[in-house]
mmCIF file of C-alpha atoms in Angstrom:
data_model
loop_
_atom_site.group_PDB
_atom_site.id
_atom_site.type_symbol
_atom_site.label_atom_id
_atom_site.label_comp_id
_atom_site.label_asym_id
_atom_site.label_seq_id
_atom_site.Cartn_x
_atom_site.Cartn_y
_atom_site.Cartn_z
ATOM 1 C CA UNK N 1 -54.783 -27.630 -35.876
ATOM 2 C CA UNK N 2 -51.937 -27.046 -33.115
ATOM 3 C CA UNK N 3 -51.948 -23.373 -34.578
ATOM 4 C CA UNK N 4 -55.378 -23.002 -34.016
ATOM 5 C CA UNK N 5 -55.825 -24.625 -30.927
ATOM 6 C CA UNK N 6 -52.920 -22.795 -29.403
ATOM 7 C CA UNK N 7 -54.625 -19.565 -30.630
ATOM 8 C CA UNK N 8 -57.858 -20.523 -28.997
ATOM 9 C CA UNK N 9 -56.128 -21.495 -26.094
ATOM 10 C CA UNK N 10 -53.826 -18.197 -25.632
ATOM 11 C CA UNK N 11 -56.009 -15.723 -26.806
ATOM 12 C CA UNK N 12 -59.608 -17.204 -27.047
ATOM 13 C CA UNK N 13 -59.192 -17.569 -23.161
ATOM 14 C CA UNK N 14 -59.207 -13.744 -22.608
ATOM 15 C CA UNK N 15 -61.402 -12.681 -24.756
ATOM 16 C CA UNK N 16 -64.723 -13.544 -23.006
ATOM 17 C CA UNK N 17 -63.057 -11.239 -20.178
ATOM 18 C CA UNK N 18 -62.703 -8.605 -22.833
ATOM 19 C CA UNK N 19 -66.231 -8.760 -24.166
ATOM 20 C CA UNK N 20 -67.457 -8.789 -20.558
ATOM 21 C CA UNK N 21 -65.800 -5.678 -20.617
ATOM 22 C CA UNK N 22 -66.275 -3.611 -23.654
ATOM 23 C CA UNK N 23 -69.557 -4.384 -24.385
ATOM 24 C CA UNK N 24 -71.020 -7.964 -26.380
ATOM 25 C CA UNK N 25 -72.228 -6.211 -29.554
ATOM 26 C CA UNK N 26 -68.447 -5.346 -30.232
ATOM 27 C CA UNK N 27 -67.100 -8.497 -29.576
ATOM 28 C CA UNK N 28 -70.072 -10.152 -32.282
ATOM 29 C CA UNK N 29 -68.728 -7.858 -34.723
ATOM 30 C CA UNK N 30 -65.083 -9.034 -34.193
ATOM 31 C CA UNK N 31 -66.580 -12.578 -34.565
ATOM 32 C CA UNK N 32 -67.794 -11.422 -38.293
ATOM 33 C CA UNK N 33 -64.446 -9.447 -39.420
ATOM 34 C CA UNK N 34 -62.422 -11.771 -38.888
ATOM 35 C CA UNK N 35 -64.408 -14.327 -40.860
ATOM 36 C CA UNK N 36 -64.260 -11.262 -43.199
ATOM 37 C CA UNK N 37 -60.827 -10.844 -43.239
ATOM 38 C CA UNK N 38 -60.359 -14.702 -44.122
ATOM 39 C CA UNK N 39 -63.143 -14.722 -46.860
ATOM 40 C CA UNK N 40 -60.746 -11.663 -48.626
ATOM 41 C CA UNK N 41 -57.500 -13.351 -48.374
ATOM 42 C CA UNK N 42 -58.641 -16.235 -50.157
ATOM 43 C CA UNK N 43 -60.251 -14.378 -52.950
ATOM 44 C CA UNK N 44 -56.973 -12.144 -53.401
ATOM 45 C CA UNK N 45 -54.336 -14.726 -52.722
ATOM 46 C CA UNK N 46 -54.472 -18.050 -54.828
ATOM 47 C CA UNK N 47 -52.462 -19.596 -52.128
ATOM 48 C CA UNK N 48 -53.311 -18.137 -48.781
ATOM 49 C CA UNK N 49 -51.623 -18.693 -45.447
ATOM 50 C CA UNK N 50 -53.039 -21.126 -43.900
ATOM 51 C CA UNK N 51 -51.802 -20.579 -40.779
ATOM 52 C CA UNK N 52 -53.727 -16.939 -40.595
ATOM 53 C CA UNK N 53 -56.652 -18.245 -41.792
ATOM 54 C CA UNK N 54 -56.593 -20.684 -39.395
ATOM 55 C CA UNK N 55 -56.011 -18.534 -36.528
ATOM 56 C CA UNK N 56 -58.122 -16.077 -37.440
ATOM 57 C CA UNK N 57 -61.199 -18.638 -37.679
ATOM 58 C CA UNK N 58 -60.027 -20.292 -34.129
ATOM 59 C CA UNK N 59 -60.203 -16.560 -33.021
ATOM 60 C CA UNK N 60 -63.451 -16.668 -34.619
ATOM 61 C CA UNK N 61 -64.723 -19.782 -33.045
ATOM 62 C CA UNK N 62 -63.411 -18.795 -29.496
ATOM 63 C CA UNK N 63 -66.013 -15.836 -30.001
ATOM 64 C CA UNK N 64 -68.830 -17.958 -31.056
ATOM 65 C CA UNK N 65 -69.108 -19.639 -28.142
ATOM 66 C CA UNK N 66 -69.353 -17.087 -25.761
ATOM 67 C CA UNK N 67 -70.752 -13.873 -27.108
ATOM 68 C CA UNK N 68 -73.821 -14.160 -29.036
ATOM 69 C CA UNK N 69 -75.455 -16.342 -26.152
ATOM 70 C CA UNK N 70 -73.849 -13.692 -23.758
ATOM 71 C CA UNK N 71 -75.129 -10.889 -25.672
ATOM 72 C CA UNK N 72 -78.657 -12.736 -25.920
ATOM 73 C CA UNK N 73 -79.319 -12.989 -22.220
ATOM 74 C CA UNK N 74 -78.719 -9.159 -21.893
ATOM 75 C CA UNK N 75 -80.987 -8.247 -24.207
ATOM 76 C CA UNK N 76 -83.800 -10.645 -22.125
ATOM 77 C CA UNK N 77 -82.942 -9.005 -19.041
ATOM 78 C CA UNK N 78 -83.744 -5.655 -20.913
ATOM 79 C CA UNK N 79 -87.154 -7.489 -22.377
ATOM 80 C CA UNK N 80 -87.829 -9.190 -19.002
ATOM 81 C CA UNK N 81 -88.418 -5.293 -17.061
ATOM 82 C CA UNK N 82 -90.841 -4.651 -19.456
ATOM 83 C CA UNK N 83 -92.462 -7.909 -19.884
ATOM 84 C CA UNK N 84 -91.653 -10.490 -17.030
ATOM 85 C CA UNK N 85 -91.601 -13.902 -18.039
ATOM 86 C CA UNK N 86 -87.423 -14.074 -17.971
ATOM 87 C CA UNK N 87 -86.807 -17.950 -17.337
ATOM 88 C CA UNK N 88 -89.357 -19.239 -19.770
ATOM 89 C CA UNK N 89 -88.527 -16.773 -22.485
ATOM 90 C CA UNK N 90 -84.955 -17.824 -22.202
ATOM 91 C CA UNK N 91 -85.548 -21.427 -22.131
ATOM 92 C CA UNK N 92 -86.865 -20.893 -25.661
ATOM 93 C CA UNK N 93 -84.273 -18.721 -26.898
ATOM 94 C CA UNK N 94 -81.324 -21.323 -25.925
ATOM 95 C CA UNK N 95 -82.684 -24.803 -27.419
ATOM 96 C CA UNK N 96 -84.349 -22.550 -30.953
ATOM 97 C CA UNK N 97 -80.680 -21.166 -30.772
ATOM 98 C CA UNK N 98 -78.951 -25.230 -30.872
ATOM 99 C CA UNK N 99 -81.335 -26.042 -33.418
ATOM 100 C CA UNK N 100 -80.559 -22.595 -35.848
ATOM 101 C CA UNK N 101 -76.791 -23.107 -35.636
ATOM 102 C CA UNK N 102 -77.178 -26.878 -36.775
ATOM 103 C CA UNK N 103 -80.170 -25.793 -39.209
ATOM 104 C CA UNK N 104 -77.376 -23.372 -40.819
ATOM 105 C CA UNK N 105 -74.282 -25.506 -40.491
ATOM 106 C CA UNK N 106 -76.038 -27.969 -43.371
ATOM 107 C CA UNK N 107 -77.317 -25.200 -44.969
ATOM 108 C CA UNK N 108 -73.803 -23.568 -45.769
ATOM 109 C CA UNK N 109 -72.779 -27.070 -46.625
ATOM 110 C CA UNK N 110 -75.431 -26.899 -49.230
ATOM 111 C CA UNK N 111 -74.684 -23.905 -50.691
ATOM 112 C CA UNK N 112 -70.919 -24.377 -50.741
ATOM 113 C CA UNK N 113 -71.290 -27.258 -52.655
ATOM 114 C CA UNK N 114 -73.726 -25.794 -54.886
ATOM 115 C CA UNK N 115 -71.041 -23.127 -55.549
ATOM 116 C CA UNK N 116 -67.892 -25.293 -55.788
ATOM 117 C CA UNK N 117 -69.928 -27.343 -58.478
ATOM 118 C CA UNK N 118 -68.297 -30.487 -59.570
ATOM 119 C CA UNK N 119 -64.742 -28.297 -60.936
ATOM 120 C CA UNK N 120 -62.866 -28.357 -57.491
ATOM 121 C CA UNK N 121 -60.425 -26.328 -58.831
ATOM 122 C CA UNK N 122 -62.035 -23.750 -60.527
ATOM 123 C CA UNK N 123 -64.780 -23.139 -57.840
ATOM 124 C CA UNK N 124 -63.001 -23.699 -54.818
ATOM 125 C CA UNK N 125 -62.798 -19.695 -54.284
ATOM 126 C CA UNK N 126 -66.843 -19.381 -54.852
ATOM 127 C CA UNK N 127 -67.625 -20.628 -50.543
ATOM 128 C CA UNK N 128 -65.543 -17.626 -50.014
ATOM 129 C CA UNK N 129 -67.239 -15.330 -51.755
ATOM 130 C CA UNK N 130 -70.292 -16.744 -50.015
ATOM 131 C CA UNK N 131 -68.583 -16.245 -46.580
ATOM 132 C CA UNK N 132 -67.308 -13.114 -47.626
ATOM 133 C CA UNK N 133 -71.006 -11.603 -48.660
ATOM 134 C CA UNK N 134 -72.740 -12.929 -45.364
ATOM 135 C CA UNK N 135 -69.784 -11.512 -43.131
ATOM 136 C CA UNK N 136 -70.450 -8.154 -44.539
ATOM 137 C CA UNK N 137 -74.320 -8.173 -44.435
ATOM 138 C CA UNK N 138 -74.002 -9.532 -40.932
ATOM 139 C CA UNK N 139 -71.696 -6.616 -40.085
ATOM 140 C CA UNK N 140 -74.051 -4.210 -41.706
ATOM 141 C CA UNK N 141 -77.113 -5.207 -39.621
ATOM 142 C CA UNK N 142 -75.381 -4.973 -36.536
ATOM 143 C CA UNK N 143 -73.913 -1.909 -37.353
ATOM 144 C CA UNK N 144 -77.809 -0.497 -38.093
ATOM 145 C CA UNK N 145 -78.771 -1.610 -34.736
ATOM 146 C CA UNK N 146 -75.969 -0.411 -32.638
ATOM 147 C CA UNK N 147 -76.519 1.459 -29.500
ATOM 148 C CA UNK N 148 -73.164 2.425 -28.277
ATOM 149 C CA UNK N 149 -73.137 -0.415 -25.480
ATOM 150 C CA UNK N 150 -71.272 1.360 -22.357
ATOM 151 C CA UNK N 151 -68.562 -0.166 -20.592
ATOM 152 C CA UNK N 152 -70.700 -2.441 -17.852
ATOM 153 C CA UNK N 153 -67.967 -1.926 -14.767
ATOM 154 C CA UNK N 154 -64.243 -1.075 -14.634
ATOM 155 C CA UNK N 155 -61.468 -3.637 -14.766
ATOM 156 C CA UNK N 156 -61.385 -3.480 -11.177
ATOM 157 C CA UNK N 157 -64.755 -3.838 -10.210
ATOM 158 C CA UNK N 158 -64.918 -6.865 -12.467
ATOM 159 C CA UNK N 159 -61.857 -8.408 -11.013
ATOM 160 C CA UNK N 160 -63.239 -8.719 -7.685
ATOM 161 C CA UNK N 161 -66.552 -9.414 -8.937
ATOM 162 C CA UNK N 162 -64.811 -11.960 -11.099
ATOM 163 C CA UNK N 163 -62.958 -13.443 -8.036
ATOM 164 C CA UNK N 164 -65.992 -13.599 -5.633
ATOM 165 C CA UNK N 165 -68.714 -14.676 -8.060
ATOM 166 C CA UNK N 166 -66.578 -17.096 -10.303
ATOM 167 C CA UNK N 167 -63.376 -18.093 -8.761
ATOM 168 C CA UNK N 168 -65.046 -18.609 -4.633
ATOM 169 C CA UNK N 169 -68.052 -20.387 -6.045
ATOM 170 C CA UNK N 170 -67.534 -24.413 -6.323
ATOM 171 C CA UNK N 171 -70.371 -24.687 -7.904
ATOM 172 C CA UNK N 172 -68.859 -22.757 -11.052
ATOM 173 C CA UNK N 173 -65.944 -25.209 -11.101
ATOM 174 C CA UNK N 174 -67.820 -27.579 -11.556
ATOM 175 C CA UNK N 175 -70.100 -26.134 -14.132
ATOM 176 C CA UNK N 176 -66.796 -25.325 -15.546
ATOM 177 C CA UNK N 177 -65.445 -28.537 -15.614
ATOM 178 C CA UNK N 178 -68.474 -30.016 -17.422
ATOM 179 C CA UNK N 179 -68.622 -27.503 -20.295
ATOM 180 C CA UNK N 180 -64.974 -28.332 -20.092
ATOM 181 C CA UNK N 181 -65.012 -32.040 -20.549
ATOM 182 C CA UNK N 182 -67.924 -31.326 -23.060
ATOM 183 C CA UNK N 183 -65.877 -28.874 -25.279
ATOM 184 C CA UNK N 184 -62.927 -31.819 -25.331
ATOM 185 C CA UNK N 185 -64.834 -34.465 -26.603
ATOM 186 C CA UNK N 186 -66.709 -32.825 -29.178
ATOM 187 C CA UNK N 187 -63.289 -31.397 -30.294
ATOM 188 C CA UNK N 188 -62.179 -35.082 -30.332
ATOM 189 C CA UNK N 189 -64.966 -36.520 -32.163
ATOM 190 C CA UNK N 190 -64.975 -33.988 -35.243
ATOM 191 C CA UNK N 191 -61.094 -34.636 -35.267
ATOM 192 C CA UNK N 192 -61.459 -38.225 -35.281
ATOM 193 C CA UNK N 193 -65.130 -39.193 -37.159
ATOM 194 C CA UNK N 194 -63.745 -39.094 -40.985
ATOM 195 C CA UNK N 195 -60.809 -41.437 -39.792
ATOM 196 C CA UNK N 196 -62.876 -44.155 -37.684
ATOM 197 C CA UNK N 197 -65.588 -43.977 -40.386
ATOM 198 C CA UNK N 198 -62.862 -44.818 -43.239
ATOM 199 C CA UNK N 199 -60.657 -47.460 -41.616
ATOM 200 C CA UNK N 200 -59.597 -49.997 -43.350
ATOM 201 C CA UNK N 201 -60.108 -48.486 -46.402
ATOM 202 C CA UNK N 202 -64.064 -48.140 -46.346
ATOM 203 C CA UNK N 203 -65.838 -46.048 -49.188
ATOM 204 C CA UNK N 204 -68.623 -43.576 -47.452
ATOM 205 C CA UNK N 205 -69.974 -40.478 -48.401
ATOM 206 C CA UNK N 206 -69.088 -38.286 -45.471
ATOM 207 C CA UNK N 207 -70.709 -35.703 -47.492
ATOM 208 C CA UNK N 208 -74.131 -37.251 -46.675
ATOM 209 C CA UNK N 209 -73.308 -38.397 -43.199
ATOM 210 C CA UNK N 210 -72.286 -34.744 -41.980
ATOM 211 C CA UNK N 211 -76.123 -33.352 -42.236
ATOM 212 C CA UNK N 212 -76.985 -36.429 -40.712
ATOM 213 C CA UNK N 213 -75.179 -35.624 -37.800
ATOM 214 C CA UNK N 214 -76.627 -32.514 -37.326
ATOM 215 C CA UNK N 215 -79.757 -33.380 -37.910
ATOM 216 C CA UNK N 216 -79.579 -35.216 -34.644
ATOM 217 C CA UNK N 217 -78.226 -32.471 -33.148
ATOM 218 C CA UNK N 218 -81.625 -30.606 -34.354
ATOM 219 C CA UNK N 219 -83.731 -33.519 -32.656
ATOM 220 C CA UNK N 220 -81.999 -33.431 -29.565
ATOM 221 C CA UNK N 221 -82.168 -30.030 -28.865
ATOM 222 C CA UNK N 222 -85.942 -30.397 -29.302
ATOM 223 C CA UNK N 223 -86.076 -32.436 -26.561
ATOM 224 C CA UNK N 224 -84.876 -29.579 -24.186
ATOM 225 C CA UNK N 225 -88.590 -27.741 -23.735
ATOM 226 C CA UNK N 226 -90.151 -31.066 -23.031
ATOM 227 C CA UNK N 227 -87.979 -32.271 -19.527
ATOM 228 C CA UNK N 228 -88.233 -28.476 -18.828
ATOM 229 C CA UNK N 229 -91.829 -28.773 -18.939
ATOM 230 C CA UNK N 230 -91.337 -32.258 -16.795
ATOM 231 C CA UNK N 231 -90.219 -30.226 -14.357
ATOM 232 C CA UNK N 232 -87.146 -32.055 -14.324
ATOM 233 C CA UNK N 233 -84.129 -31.148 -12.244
ATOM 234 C CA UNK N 234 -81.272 -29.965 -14.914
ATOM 235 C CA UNK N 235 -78.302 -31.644 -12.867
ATOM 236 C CA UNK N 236 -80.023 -35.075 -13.504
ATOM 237 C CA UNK N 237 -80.727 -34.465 -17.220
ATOM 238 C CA UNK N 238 -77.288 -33.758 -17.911
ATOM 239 C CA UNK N 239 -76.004 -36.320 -16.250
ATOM 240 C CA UNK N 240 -77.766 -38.984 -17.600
ATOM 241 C CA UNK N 241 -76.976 -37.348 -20.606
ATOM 242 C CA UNK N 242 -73.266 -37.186 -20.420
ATOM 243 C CA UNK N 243 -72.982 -41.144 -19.610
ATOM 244 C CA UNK N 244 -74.982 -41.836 -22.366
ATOM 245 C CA UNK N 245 -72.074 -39.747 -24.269
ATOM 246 C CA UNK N 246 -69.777 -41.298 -22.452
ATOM 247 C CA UNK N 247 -70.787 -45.109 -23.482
ATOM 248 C CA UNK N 248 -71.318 -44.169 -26.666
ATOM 249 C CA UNK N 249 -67.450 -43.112 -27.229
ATOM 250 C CA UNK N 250 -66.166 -46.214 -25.504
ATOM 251 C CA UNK N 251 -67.823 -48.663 -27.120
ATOM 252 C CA UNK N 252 -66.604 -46.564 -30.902
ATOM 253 C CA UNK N 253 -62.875 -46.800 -29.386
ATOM 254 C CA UNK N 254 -63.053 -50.831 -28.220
ATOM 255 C CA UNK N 255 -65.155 -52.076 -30.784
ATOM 256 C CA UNK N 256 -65.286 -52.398 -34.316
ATOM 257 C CA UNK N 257 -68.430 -51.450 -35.872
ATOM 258 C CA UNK N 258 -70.221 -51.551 -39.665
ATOM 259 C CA UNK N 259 -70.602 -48.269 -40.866
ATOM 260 C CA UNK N 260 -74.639 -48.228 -39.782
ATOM 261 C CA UNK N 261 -73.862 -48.962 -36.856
ATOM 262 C CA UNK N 262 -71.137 -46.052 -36.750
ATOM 263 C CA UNK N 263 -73.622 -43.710 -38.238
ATOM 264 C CA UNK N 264 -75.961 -44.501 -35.619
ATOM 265 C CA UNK N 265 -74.193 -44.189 -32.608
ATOM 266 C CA UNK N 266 -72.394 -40.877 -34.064
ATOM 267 C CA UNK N 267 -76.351 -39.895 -34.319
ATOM 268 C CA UNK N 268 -76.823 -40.813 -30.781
ATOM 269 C CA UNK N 269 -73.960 -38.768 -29.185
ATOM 270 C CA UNK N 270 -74.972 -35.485 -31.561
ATOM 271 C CA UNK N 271 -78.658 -35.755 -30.169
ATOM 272 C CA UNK N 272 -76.954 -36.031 -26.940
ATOM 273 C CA UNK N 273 -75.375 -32.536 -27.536
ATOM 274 C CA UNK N 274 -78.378 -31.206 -28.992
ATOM 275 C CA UNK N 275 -80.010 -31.686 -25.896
ATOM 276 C CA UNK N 276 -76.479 -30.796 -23.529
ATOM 277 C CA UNK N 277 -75.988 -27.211 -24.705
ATOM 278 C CA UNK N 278 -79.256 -25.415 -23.757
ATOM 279 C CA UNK N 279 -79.404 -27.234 -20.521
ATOM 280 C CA UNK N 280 -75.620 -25.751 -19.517
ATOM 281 C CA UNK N 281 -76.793 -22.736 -21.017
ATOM 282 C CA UNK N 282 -80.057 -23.028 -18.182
ATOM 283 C CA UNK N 283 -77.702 -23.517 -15.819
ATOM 284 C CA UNK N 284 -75.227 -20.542 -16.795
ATOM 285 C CA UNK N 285 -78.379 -18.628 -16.030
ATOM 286 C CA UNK N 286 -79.479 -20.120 -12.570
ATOM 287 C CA UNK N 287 -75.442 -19.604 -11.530
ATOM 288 C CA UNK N 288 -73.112 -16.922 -13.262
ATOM 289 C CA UNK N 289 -73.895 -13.478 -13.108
ATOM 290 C CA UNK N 290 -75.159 -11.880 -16.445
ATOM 291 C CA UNK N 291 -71.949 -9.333 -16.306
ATOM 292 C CA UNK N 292 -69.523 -12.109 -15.848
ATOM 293 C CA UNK N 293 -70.509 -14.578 -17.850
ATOM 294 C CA UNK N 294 -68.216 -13.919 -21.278
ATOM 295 C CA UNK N 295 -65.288 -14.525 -18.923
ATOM 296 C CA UNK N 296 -66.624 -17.560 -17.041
ATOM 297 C CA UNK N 297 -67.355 -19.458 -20.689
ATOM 298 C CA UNK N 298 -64.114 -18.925 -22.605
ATOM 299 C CA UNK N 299 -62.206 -19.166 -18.925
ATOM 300 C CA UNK N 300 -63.661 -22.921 -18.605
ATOM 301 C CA UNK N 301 -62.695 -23.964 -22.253
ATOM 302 C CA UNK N 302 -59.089 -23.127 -21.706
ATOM 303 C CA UNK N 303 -58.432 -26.272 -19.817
ATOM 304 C CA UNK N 304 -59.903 -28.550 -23.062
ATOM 305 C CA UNK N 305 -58.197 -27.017 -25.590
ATOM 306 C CA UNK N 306 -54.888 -27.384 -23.760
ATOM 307 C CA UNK N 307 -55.754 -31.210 -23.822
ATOM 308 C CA UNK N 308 -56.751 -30.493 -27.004
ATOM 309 C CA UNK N 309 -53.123 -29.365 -27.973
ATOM 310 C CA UNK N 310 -51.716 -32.290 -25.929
ATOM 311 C CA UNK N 311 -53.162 -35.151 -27.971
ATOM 312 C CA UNK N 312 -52.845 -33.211 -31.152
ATOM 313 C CA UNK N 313 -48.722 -33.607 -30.313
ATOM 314 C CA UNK N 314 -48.374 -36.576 -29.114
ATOM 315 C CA UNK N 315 -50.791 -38.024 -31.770
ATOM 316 C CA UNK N 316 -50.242 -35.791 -34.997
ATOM 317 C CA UNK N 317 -45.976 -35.336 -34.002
ATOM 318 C CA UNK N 318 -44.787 -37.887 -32.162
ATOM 319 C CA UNK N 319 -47.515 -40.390 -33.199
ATOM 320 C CA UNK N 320 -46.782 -42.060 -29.322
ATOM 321 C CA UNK N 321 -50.373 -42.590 -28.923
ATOM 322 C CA UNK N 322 -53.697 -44.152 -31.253
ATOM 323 C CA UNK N 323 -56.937 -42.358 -32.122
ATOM 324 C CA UNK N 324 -58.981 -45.153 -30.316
ATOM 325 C CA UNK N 325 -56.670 -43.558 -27.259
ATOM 326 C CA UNK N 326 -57.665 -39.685 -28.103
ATOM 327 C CA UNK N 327 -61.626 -41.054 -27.622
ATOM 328 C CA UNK N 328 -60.672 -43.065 -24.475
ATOM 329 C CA UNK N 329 -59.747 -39.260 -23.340
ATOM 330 C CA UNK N 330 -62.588 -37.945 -24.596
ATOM 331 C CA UNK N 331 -64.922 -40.522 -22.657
ATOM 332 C CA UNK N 332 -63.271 -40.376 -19.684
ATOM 333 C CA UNK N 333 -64.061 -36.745 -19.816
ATOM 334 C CA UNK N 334 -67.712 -37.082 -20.428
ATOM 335 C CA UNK N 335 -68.201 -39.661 -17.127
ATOM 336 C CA UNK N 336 -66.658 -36.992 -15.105
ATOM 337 C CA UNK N 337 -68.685 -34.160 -15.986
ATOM 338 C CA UNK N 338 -71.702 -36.580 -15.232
ATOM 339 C CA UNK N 339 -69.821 -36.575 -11.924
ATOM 340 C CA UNK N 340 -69.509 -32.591 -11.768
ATOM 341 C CA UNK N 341 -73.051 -32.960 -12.569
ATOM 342 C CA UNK N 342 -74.044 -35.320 -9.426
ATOM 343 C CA UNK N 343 -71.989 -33.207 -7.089
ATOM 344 C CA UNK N 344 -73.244 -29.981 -7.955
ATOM 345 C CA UNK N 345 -76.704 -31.121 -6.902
ATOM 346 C CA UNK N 346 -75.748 -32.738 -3.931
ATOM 347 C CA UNK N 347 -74.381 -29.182 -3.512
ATOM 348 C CA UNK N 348 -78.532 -28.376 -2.299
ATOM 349 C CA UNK N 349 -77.793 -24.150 -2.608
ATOM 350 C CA UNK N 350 -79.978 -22.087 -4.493
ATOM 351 C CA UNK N 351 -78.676 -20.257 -7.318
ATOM 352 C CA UNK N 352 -78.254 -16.447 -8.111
ATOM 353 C CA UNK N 353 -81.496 -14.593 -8.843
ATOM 354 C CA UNK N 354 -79.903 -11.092 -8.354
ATOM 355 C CA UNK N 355 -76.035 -10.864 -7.764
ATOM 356 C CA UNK N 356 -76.188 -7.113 -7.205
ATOM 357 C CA UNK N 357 -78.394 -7.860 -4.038
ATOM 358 C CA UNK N 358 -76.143 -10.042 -2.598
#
C-alpha cells in the first residue's frame, strides 16, 4: 500500500497536468496499458512483483479519476455547439457515470469468481486473463475512434492559466479541499472495512457484503437528478451530505456494533458517495475551466494520499496508532469539507460560464 500510495502521490499528482496537456484520449489509453501490462505479467510470471503491479495499478487509479470524466465534458462541449442543452446533458452523464462504475465493479467481482472457480490455486491466473482481454478491447475501441486530439495550449499558457484560474481562486481550494477530505476517507474506509467487520474473530462473508456496498452506491447516485430537479443549491446538498458521512464514521470508530448494524451504516456512507461524486463533479463544471480541469483533480488528491501514506506508517510500521484512530481522521475530514462546503456558498460569486471571455 505505501508503494502505491507513494506512487499515486509522486506521480499521480502530475499527471492530470499532463493529460491537460497532451490531449485526454491519450491519457485513457495509458489508464488501459498499464492495466495491460499488469494483466501480462501475471500470466507470464507465476510469482509477479508485486510491487510493479501495484504501482502500475495506483498509476492506473490516479488516471481513473481524472481523465475519463475530463475527457467526457469535452466531448459535451463539442455536442453542446451543435445541440445546446450543456448543463442538463451533463447532469445525466455524471450520476449514469457513478452508477456504471459501481454497476461494473460487482460485475467483475462476478466474473472473477466465476473464473477462479472454487481451485484458488489453479484459477487464480484466469481474472487476469479477464483483465487482460478487456484492456485490449478497450484499447482497440479507442484506438478506432481516435482523432489525433491537438495539444489544447502550450506549457506556458497553461501555467498562467493554471495560476490565475486554479491557484488565485478560493473557491477552488475549497472545492479542493472537499474532494480532498472525500478521497481520504473513502481510502480509509476500504482499508479498514474487512478489519472492523471481522473483529473479534467474527465469521462474515465479505464476499456478499462488497456488492452490497455498491449497490448503495448505485442508489445514491440515483438520487442526484432528483435534488437537481428540486432546484436545490449543490453547496447545501453536499454538505448535509458530508456530515451525514461524517457521523456515520464516528459512531463505527466509538462504538461497537453487530454486524447488521455494520452492514447498514457501511450502506449508508456508500449511498452517501453515490450521491457526493456527481454533485462535485456539477460543481467542477460551474468552477474549473474545461482545459484545466485534469490538473485541478489529481492536484487536490495529492494532499489525501500524503495522509494516506502517513497513517499507513504510523499504523502498518510503527503500529503507534489504532484503526478506530485512522477513521477518527477520516471523519474529521468529512466535517470539514461540509465546512469547505458552507463557506464556499457564503462565498455568493457566480461561477465560470466562459473562462476565455474573462
Amino acid at each position: 500500500m505505501l508503494i502505491g500510495f507513494g506512487a499515486a502521490l509522486f506521480v499521480g499528482s502530475l499527471l492530470g497536468l499532463v493529460s491537460d496537456l497532451i490531449g485526454r484520449k491519450k491519457t485513457c489509453l495509458v489508464f488501459f496499458i498499464l492495466h495491460l501490462i499488469v494483466g501480462i505479467l501475471k500470466m507470464v510470471a507465476p510469482s509477479p512483483s508485486f510491487w510493479v503491479a501495484n504501482l502500475c495499478l495506483s498509476l492506473a487509479t490516479s488516471i481513473f479519476s481524472f481523465s475519463f470524466e475530463t475527457w467526457g465534458v469535452v466531448e459535451h462541449d463539442k455536442v453542446d455547439s451543435k445541440l445546446g442543452h450543456r448543463q442538463d446533458i451533463l447532469n445525466e452523464t455524471f450520476w449514469l457515470m457513478t452508477f456504471f462504475e459501481s454497476a461494473s465493479l460487482i460485475g467483475s467481482q462476478v466474473i472473477g469468481n466465476w473464473m477462479v472457480g472454487g481451485n484458488l490455486e489453479k484459477g487464480i491466473g484466469s481474472p487476469s486473463i479477464a483483465a487482460t482481454l478487456l484492456a485490449i478491447l478497450g484499447i482497440t475501441c479507442m484506438s478506432r475512434h481516435y482523432d489525433g486530439t491537438t495539444k489544447i495550449m502550450t506549457f506556458k499558457d497553461y501555467r498562467m492559466s493554471f495560476s490565475v484560474y486554479i491557484l488565485g481562486d478560493r473557491r477552488i481550494w475549497l472545492l479542493a479541499c472537499a474532494q480532498a477530505c472525500l478521497h481520504f476517507s473513502i481510502a480509509v474506509f476500504w482499508i479498514l472495512w474487512a478489519p472492523t467487520l471481522v473483529a473479534d474473530g467474527r465469521e462474515v462473508f465479505l464476499g456478499l457484503i462488497y456488492p452490497c456496498l455498491l449497490g448503495a452506491r448505485m442508489l445514491g447516485s440515483t438520487v442526484f437528478p432528483w435534488l437537481i430537479n428540486a432546484s436545490l443549491r449543490t453547496e447545501d446538498c453536499l454538505t448535509c451530505a458530508f456530515v451525514v458521512q461524517a457521523l456515520l464514521l464516528s459512531i463505527i470508530a466509538y462504538d461497537y456494533e453487530e454486524i447488521g448494524v455494520l452492514v447498514t451504516q457501511f450502506s449508508l456512507y456508500h449511498a452517501c458517495i453515490g450521491l457526493i461524486l456527481p454533485l462535485l463533479a456539477r460543481l467542477r463544471t460551474m468552477y474549473v475551466p474545461n482545459e484545466l480541469r485534469g490538473g485541478m483533480i489529481s492536484l487536490s488528491l495529492a494532499p489525501a494520499n500524503a495522509a494516506i501514506l502517513f497513517i499507513l506508517m504510523q499504523r502498518g510500521y510503527y503500529r503507534t496508532i489504532e484503526n478506530s484512530t485512522m477513521i477518527v481522521f477520516a471523519a474529521v475530514g468529512l466535517f470539514m469539507a461540509a465546512g469547505c462546503m458552507y463557506v464556499l456558498k457564503r462565498c455568493g460569486k457566480q461561477p465560470y460560464q466562459n473562462w476565455h471571455k474573462l
